[in-house]
Short mmCIF file of C-alpha atoms in Angstrom, two decimals:
data_model
loop_
_atom_site.label_atom_id
_atom_site.label_comp_id
_atom_site.label_asym_id
_atom_site.label_seq_id
_atom_site.Cartn_x
_atom_site.Cartn_y
_atom_site.Cartn_z
CA UNK A 1 29.01 -2.39 8.63
CA UNK A 2 26.17 -0.46 10.26
CA UNK A 3 24.25 -2.43 12.85
CA UNK A 4 20.47 -2.34 12.91
CA UNK A 5 20.54 -0.54 16.27
CA UNK A 6 22.88 2.13 14.89
CA UNK A 7 20.53 2.55 11.92
CA UNK A 8 17.51 2.86 14.21
CA UNK A 9 19.24 5.51 16.28
CA UNK A 10 20.24 7.52 13.20
CA UNK A 11 16.79 7.19 11.61
CA UNK A 12 15.03 8.31 14.78
CA UNK A 13 17.08 11.50 14.75
CA UNK A 14 16.51 12.35 11.08
CA UNK A 15 13.58 11.38 8.82
CA UNK A 16 15.85 11.97 5.79
CA UNK A 17 18.71 9.80 7.08
CA UNK A 18 20.11 7.15 4.71
CA UNK A 19 19.63 4.80 7.65
CA UNK A 20 15.99 4.45 6.58
CA UNK A 21 17.19 2.68 3.41
CA UNK A 22 19.09 0.18 5.56
CA UNK A 23 16.03 -0.42 7.75
CA UNK A 24 13.83 -1.00 4.70
CA UNK A 25 16.36 -3.47 3.26
CA UNK A 26 16.57 -5.34 6.56
CA UNK A 27 12.78 -5.50 6.90
CA UNK A 28 11.32 -6.03 3.44
CA UNK A 29 12.40 -7.96 0.38
CA UNK A 30 10.62 -7.88 -2.99
CA UNK A 31 7.42 -6.49 -1.52
CA UNK A 32 7.20 -8.84 1.45
CA UNK A 33 8.28 -8.08 5.00
CA UNK A 34 9.87 -10.62 7.29
CA UNK A 35 7.27 -11.35 10.01
CA UNK A 36 10.10 -10.92 12.54
CA UNK A 37 10.23 -7.24 11.55
CA UNK A 38 7.07 -6.74 13.63
CA UNK A 39 9.40 -6.09 16.58
CA UNK A 40 10.07 -2.70 14.95
CA UNK A 41 6.45 -1.56 15.30
CA UNK A 42 6.82 -0.03 18.81
CA UNK A 43 9.95 1.82 17.68
CA UNK A 44 8.17 3.05 14.54
CA UNK A 45 5.21 4.26 16.60
CA UNK A 46 7.48 6.26 18.91
CA UNK A 47 9.62 7.59 16.09
CA UNK A 48 6.78 8.61 13.80
CA UNK A 49 5.04 10.47 16.62
CA UNK A 50 8.08 12.76 16.84
CA UNK A 51 8.05 13.63 13.11
CA UNK A 52 5.76 16.04 11.26
CA UNK A 53 3.16 14.41 8.99
CA UNK A 54 5.21 15.08 5.86
CA UNK A 55 8.46 13.90 7.45
CA UNK A 56 6.91 10.65 8.66
CA UNK A 57 5.35 9.57 5.34
CA UNK A 58 7.99 7.04 4.38
CA UNK A 59 8.16 5.62 7.90
CA UNK A 60 4.42 4.99 8.21
CA UNK A 61 4.40 3.35 4.78
CA UNK A 62 7.08 0.95 6.05
CA UNK A 63 4.95 0.36 9.14
CA UNK A 64 1.98 -0.55 6.95
CA UNK A 65 4.04 -3.10 5.04
CA UNK A 66 5.33 -4.61 8.27
CA UNK A 67 1.87 -4.70 9.89
CA UNK A 68 0.17 -6.46 7.00
CA UNK A 69 2.82 -9.20 6.92
CA UNK A 70 2.92 -9.66 10.70
CA UNK A 71 1.49 -12.91 12.05
CA UNK A 72 -1.60 -12.96 14.23
CA UNK A 73 0.41 -13.23 17.45
CA UNK A 74 2.46 -10.14 16.59
CA UNK A 75 -0.61 -8.17 15.50
CA UNK A 76 -2.14 -8.92 18.90
CA UNK A 77 1.04 -8.15 20.81
CA UNK A 78 1.58 -4.83 19.03
CA UNK A 79 -2.08 -3.88 18.58
CA UNK A 80 -1.67 -0.55 20.40
CA UNK A 81 1.37 0.38 18.31
CA UNK A 82 -0.43 -0.52 15.09
CA UNK A 83 -3.39 1.62 16.16
CA UNK A 84 -1.03 4.52 16.90
CA UNK A 85 0.66 4.15 13.52
CA UNK A 86 -2.71 4.00 11.76
CA UNK A 87 -3.72 7.28 13.39
CA UNK A 88 -0.40 8.86 12.41
CA UNK A 89 -0.89 7.66 8.84
CA UNK A 90 -4.37 9.18 8.74
CA UNK A 91 -2.81 12.50 9.76
CA UNK A 92 -0.47 12.22 6.77
CA UNK A 93 -3.44 11.53 4.51
CA UNK A 94 -5.37 14.45 5.94
CA UNK A 95 -2.50 16.75 5.01
CA UNK A 96 -2.86 15.55 1.42
CA UNK A 97 0.31 13.55 0.94
CA UNK A 98 3.38 14.95 -0.78
CA UNK A 99 2.56 13.36 -4.17
CA UNK A 100 0.02 11.12 -5.90
CA UNK A 101 2.39 8.17 -5.51
CA UNK A 102 2.88 8.78 -1.80
CA UNK A 103 -0.86 9.27 -1.32
CA UNK A 104 -1.50 5.76 -2.71
CA UNK A 105 1.16 4.30 -0.43
CA UNK A 106 -0.43 6.06 2.55
CA UNK A 107 -3.87 4.68 1.68
CA UNK A 108 -2.27 1.25 1.38
CA UNK A 109 -0.52 1.68 4.74
CA UNK A 110 -3.85 2.32 6.47
CA UNK A 111 -5.20 -0.87 4.92
CA UNK A 112 -2.07 -2.71 6.02
CA UNK A 113 -2.64 -1.49 9.56
CA UNK A 114 -6.19 -2.82 9.30
CA UNK A 115 -4.83 -6.24 8.34
CA UNK A 116 -6.23 -6.15 4.80
CA UNK A 117 -3.99 -8.80 3.25
CA UNK A 118 -5.15 -8.00 -0.28
CA UNK A 119 -5.28 -4.22 -0.66
CA UNK A 120 -2.75 -3.62 2.10
CA UNK A 121 -0.32 -5.19 -0.39
CA UNK A 122 -1.87 -4.67 -3.83
CA UNK A 123 -3.20 -1.09 -3.89
CA UNK A 124 0.15 0.21 -5.10
CA UNK A 125 -0.54 -1.47 -8.45
CA UNK A 126 -1.90 2.02 -9.16
CA UNK A 127 1.62 3.38 -8.83
CA UNK A 128 2.89 0.70 -11.21
CA UNK A 129 0.35 2.00 -13.73
CA UNK A 130 -0.72 -1.46 -14.85
CA UNK A 131 -1.90 -4.83 -13.60
CA UNK A 132 -1.47 -8.27 -15.07
CA UNK A 133 -4.29 -10.74 -14.52
CA UNK A 134 -5.76 -13.84 -16.11
CA UNK A 135 -9.22 -13.85 -17.62
CA UNK A 136 -11.33 -16.06 -15.31
CA UNK A 137 -13.18 -17.46 -18.33
CA UNK A 138 -10.37 -18.43 -20.72
CA UNK A 139 -7.14 -17.93 -18.70
CA UNK A 140 -5.78 -15.43 -21.22
CA UNK A 141 -2.99 -13.31 -19.71
CA UNK A 142 -4.03 -9.65 -19.77
CA UNK A 143 -1.95 -6.53 -19.08
CA UNK A 144 -4.32 -3.73 -18.10
CA UNK A 145 -3.26 -0.08 -18.27
CA UNK A 146 -4.42 1.97 -15.28
CA UNK A 147 -3.03 5.30 -16.48
CA UNK A 148 -5.07 5.90 -19.60
CA UNK A 149 -8.58 5.24 -20.82
CA UNK A 150 -7.95 1.59 -21.67
CA UNK A 151 -10.76 0.59 -24.02
CA UNK A 152 -11.09 -2.77 -22.28
CA UNK A 153 -12.07 -1.12 -18.97
CA UNK A 154 -15.50 0.07 -17.95
CA UNK A 155 -14.69 2.40 -15.01
CA UNK A 156 -16.48 1.64 -11.78
CA UNK A 157 -16.25 1.23 -8.03
CA UNK A 158 -17.18 -2.36 -7.28
CA UNK A 159 -16.95 -2.30 -3.47
CA UNK A 160 -17.48 -0.11 -0.43
CA UNK A 161 -13.72 0.05 -0.01
CA UNK A 162 -13.29 1.33 -3.57
CA UNK A 163 -15.95 3.97 -2.99
CA UNK A 164 -14.24 5.10 0.21
CA UNK A 165 -10.76 5.30 -1.32
CA UNK A 166 -12.12 7.14 -4.37
CA UNK A 167 -13.97 9.71 -2.25
CA UNK A 168 -10.86 10.24 -0.11
CA UNK A 169 -8.69 10.82 -3.18
CA UNK A 170 -11.14 13.35 -4.63
CA UNK A 171 -11.58 15.16 -1.31
CA UNK A 172 -7.83 15.61 -0.92
CA UNK A 173 -7.15 16.72 -4.48
CA UNK A 174 -5.70 13.57 -6.03
CA UNK A 175 -7.88 13.38 -9.12
CA UNK A 176 -5.52 11.13 -11.08
CA UNK A 177 -5.51 8.63 -8.21
CA UNK A 178 -9.30 8.76 -8.10
CA UNK A 179 -9.45 8.03 -11.83
CA UNK A 180 -7.00 5.13 -11.54
CA UNK A 181 -9.13 3.69 -8.74
CA UNK A 182 -12.15 3.61 -11.06
CA UNK A 183 -10.03 1.54 -13.47
CA UNK A 184 -8.64 -0.82 -10.81
CA UNK A 185 -12.13 -1.35 -9.40
CA UNK A 186 -13.87 -1.34 -12.78
CA UNK A 187 -14.88 -4.09 -15.19
CA UNK A 188 -12.68 -5.50 -17.93
CA UNK A 189 -13.53 -7.16 -21.24
CA UNK A 190 -11.18 -9.96 -22.26
CA UNK A 191 -9.70 -9.28 -25.68
CA UNK A 192 -9.56 -13.03 -26.36
CA UNK A 193 -13.00 -14.36 -25.40
CA UNK A 194 -15.01 -11.20 -24.70
CA UNK A 195 -15.90 -12.18 -21.13
CA UNK A 196 -16.32 -9.31 -18.67
CA UNK A 197 -15.23 -9.41 -15.05
CA UNK A 198 -14.30 -7.18 -12.11
CA UNK A 199 -10.60 -6.43 -12.44
CA UNK A 200 -10.15 -6.09 -8.67
CA UNK A 201 -11.54 -9.60 -8.11
CA UNK A 202 -8.80 -11.08 -10.29
CA UNK A 203 -6.08 -8.95 -8.70
CA UNK A 204 -7.26 -10.25 -5.34
CA UNK A 205 -7.56 -13.90 -6.37
CA UNK A 206 -4.70 -16.34 -5.77
CA UNK A 207 -2.64 -17.09 -8.86
CA UNK A 208 -4.00 -20.09 -10.68
#
């Protein structure tokens, strides 16, 4: 069986190595990273600096997931590495990202580096194409489509963060991402009771 060190060595030599799959599996499970994985942040910072922006995309996304789930002590200990990884991620964004899906993950990785515990973990709902929330008025379960003009959504940008992400997506040619952001940060009408609310607020709220 491959050891983690062997995987790290192989991954550092080749951004396309299958060893990256092993590292992901060892670090993250079902969308959550083991806080102990923060020890990988210095290695990721060194490794990503040696890759081109396109070759490092997957690695900096992993770094964002690890950073957002790191505890406060680790975020302090590895603050310089997180800052380096954030800058490397911004370089990937500036080059446009290799796809709409990757672009969203890169935006999310920056937020993860910033310690945004909501959108550093939830922005990739855009890639899922839908979100499930409860109406805050009547508790009806709602499945909201983010890939088409869902009649229950009034598109909008309900926060400064939403406005920034939307402008970034438009500037770098990801129009479909920009549109999905206006849905995620828009207002929704409940099909059951007719109440309207900011979709993003319910995505961000703890499950009731």
